[in-house]
C-alpha positions as a printed Julia matrix, in Angstrom:
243×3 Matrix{Float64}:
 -26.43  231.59  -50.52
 -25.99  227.97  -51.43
 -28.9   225.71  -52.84
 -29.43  222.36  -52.34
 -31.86  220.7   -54.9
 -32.32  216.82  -53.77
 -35.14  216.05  -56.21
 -33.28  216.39  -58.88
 -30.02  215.22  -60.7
 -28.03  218.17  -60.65
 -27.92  220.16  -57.23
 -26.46  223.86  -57.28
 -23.77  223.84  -54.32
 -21.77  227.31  -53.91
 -20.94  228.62  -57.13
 -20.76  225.05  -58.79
 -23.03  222.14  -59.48
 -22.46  218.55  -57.72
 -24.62  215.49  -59.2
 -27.22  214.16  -56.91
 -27.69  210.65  -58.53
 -27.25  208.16  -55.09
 -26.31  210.93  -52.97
 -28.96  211.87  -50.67
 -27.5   210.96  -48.03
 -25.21  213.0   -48.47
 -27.12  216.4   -48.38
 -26.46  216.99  -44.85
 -22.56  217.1   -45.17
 -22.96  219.6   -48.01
 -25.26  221.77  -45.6
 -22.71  221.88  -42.8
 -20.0   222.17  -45.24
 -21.69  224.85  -46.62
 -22.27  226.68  -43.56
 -18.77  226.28  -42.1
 -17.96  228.39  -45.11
 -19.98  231.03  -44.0
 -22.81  230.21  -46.77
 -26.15  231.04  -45.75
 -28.33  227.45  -47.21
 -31.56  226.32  -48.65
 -32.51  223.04  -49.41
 -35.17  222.93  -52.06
 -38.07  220.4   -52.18
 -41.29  219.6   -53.58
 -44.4   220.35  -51.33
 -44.51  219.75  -47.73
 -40.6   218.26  -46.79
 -41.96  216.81  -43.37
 -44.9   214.55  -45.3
 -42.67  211.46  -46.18
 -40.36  214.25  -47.46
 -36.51  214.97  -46.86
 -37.44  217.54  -43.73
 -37.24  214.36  -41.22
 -34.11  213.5   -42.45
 -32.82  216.73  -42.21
 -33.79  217.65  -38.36
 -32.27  214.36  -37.58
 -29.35  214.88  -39.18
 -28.87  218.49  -38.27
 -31.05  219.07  -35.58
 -34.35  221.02  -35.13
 -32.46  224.09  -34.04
 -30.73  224.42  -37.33
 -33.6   224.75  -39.8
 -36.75  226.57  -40.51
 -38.95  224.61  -42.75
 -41.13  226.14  -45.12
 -43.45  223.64  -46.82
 -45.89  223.47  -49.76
 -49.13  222.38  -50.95
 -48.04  218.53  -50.74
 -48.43  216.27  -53.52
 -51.2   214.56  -51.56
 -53.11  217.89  -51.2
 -52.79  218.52  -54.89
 -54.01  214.83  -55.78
 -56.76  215.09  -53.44
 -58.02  218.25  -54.45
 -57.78  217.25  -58.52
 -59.77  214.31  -57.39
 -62.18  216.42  -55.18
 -62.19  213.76  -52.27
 -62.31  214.62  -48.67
 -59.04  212.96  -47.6
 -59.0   213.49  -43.77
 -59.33  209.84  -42.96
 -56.79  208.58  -45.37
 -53.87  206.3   -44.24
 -50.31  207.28  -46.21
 -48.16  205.2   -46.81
 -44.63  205.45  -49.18
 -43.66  203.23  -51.52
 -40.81  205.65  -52.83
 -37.56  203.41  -51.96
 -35.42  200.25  -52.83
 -36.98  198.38  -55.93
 -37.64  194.94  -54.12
 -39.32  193.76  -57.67
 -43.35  192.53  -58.0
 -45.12  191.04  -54.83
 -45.46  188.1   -54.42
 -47.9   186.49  -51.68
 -45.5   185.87  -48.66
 -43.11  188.8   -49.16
 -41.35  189.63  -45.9
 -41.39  193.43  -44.47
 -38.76  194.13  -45.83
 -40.27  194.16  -49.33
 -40.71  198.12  -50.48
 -44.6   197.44  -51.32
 -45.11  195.89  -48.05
 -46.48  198.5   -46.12
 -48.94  199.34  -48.85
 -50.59  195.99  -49.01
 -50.24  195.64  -45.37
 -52.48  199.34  -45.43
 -54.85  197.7   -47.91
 -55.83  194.93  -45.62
 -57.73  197.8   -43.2
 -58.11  201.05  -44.67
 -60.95  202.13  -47.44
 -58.49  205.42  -48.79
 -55.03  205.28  -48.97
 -52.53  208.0   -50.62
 -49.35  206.46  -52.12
 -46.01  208.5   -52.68
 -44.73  206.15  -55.88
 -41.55  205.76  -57.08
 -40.54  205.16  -61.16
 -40.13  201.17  -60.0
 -42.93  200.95  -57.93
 -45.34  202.8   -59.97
 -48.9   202.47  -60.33
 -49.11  199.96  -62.86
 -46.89  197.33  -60.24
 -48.87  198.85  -57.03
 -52.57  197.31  -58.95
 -50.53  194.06  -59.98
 -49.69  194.42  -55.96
 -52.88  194.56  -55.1
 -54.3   191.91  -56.86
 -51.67  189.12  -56.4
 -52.88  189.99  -52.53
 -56.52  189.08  -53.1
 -58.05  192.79  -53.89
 -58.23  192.91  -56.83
 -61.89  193.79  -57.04
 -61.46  195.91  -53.3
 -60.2   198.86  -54.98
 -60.24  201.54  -57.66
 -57.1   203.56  -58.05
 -56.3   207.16  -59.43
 -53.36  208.57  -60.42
 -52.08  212.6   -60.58
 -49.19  212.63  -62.53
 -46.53  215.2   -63.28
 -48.99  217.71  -60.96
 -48.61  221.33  -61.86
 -46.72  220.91  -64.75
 -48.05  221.54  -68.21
 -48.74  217.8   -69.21
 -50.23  217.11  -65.81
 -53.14  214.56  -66.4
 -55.31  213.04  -63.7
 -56.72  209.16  -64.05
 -59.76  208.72  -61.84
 -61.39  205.53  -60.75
 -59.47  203.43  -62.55
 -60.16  198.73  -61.86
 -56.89  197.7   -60.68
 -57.09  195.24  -63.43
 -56.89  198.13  -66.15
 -54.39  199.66  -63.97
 -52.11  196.85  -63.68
 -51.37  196.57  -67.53
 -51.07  200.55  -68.55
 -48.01  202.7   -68.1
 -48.16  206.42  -66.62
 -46.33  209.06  -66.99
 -44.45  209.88  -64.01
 -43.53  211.65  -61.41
 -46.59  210.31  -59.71
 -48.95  209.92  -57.24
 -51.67  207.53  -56.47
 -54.93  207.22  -54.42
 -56.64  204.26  -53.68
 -60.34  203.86  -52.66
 -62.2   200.94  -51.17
 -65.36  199.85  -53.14
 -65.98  196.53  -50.98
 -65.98  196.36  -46.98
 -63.32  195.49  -45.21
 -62.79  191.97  -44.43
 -63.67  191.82  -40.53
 -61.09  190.08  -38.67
 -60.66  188.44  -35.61
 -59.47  190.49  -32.28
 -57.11  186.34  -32.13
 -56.11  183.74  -34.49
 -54.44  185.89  -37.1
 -54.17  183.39  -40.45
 -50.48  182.07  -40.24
 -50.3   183.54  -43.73
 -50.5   186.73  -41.98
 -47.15  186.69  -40.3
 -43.6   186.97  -41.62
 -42.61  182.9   -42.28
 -38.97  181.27  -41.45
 -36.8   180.61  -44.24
 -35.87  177.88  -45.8
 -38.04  176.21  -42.96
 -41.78  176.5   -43.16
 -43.83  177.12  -40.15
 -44.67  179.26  -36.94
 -43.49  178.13  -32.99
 -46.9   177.7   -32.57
 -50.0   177.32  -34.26
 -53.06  179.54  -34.51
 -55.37  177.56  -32.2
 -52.78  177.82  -29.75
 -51.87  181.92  -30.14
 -55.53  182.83  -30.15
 -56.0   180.52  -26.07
 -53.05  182.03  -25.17
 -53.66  185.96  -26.36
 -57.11  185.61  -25.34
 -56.17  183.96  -21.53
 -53.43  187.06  -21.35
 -56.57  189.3   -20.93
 -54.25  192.21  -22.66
 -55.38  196.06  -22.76
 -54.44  198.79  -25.09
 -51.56  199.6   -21.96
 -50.35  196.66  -21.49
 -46.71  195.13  -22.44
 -45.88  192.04  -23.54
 -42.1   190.63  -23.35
 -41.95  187.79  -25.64
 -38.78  185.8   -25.73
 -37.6   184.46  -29.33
């Protein structure tokens, strides 16, 4: 039997040990490696693998066929249910990948925190997967460099079932944004103000991603929200749009 450990830095490989730093994508070469050898293999993660985990990578990698997955309480569970907050109607999103650095108003998509301020702008709970750059403390200062900073209180469950575990609850994102945790970590952020309510057309321009080093959109908002609104679109429709 080989094991495969991809959360951590050394990962037990046959009868030897291969380092993991920067690897991951390399785990599914050592699996079919492994198994061409006649090595029976188990990959070992934390909590569910198919919840923003290493299982997706895996079955597409390897194929469906070829593994049997076996998951865990999650991480998200765990937080949830330290927190004791119902959780069904809360949007996940992971922040666990490149370091892009702090956000700034106007980052582009391709920014790592994007998708969790994008998630901020409509959803009143939200569980983060965190990485050690974007950690809690840089997800608040996130947060309020995009205008809610007094929209949210977040939590943190770090180093969950471990002996130091320690659970922050309810914390302003202002105290959050200048305090360090101890990690690995996971956050959960609830909405204490409504939702802004925005229109069905005539997104702000701020709202989309900006040409660079040129300033401006093709057309402006008066004009997008006459000609979405004379499209007459449904929830079926599609819409070629030529760039």
């Amino acid at each position: 039997m080989s094991f495969i450990n991809p959360c951590h830095r050394s990962l037990a490989y046959g009868d030897g040990h291969i380092q993991g730093d920067g690897q991951l994508g390399q785990v599914a070469e050592w699996v079919r490696a492994a198994r061409s050898a006649g090595r029976r293999v188990a990959v070992l993660a934390t909590g569910d693998p198919l919840c923003h985990g290493i299982g997706g990578f895996l079955v597409g990698k390897l194929g469906a066929e070829a593994i049997e997955v076996l998951p865990a309480v999650s991480t998200l569970q765990l937080a949830f249910a330290r927190l004791k907050h119902s959780w069904q109607g809360a949007k996940i999103v992971s922040v666990h990948s490149a370091d892009s650095g702090e956000w700034a108003p106007g980052a582009t998509p391709g920014h790592s925190l994007y998708p969790l301020v994008q998630a901020a702008a409509g959803h009143a709970l939200i569980g983060a997967f965190t990485s050690p750059a974007n950690s809690p403390d840089r997800i608040a200062r996130a947060l309020i460099a995009a205008g809610h900073g007094d929209d949210f209180r977040l939590s943190v469950a770090a180093r969950l079932g471990l002996p130091d575990e320690r659970v922050v609850a309810d914390l302003p994102l202002a105290d959050a944004a200048s305090r360090p945790f101890a990690d690995p970590n996971i956050v959960v952020l609830t909405r204490v103000t409504p939702p802004e309510q925005r229109a069905i057309f005539g997104f702000e321009d701020a709202d989309f991603v900006q040409r660079t080093p040129e300033k401006g959109l093709i057309t402006k908002q008066e004009a997008r929200a006459v000609s979405l609104a004379r499209l007459g679109l449904r929830n079926d429709s599609v819409v070629w749009d030529k760039i």
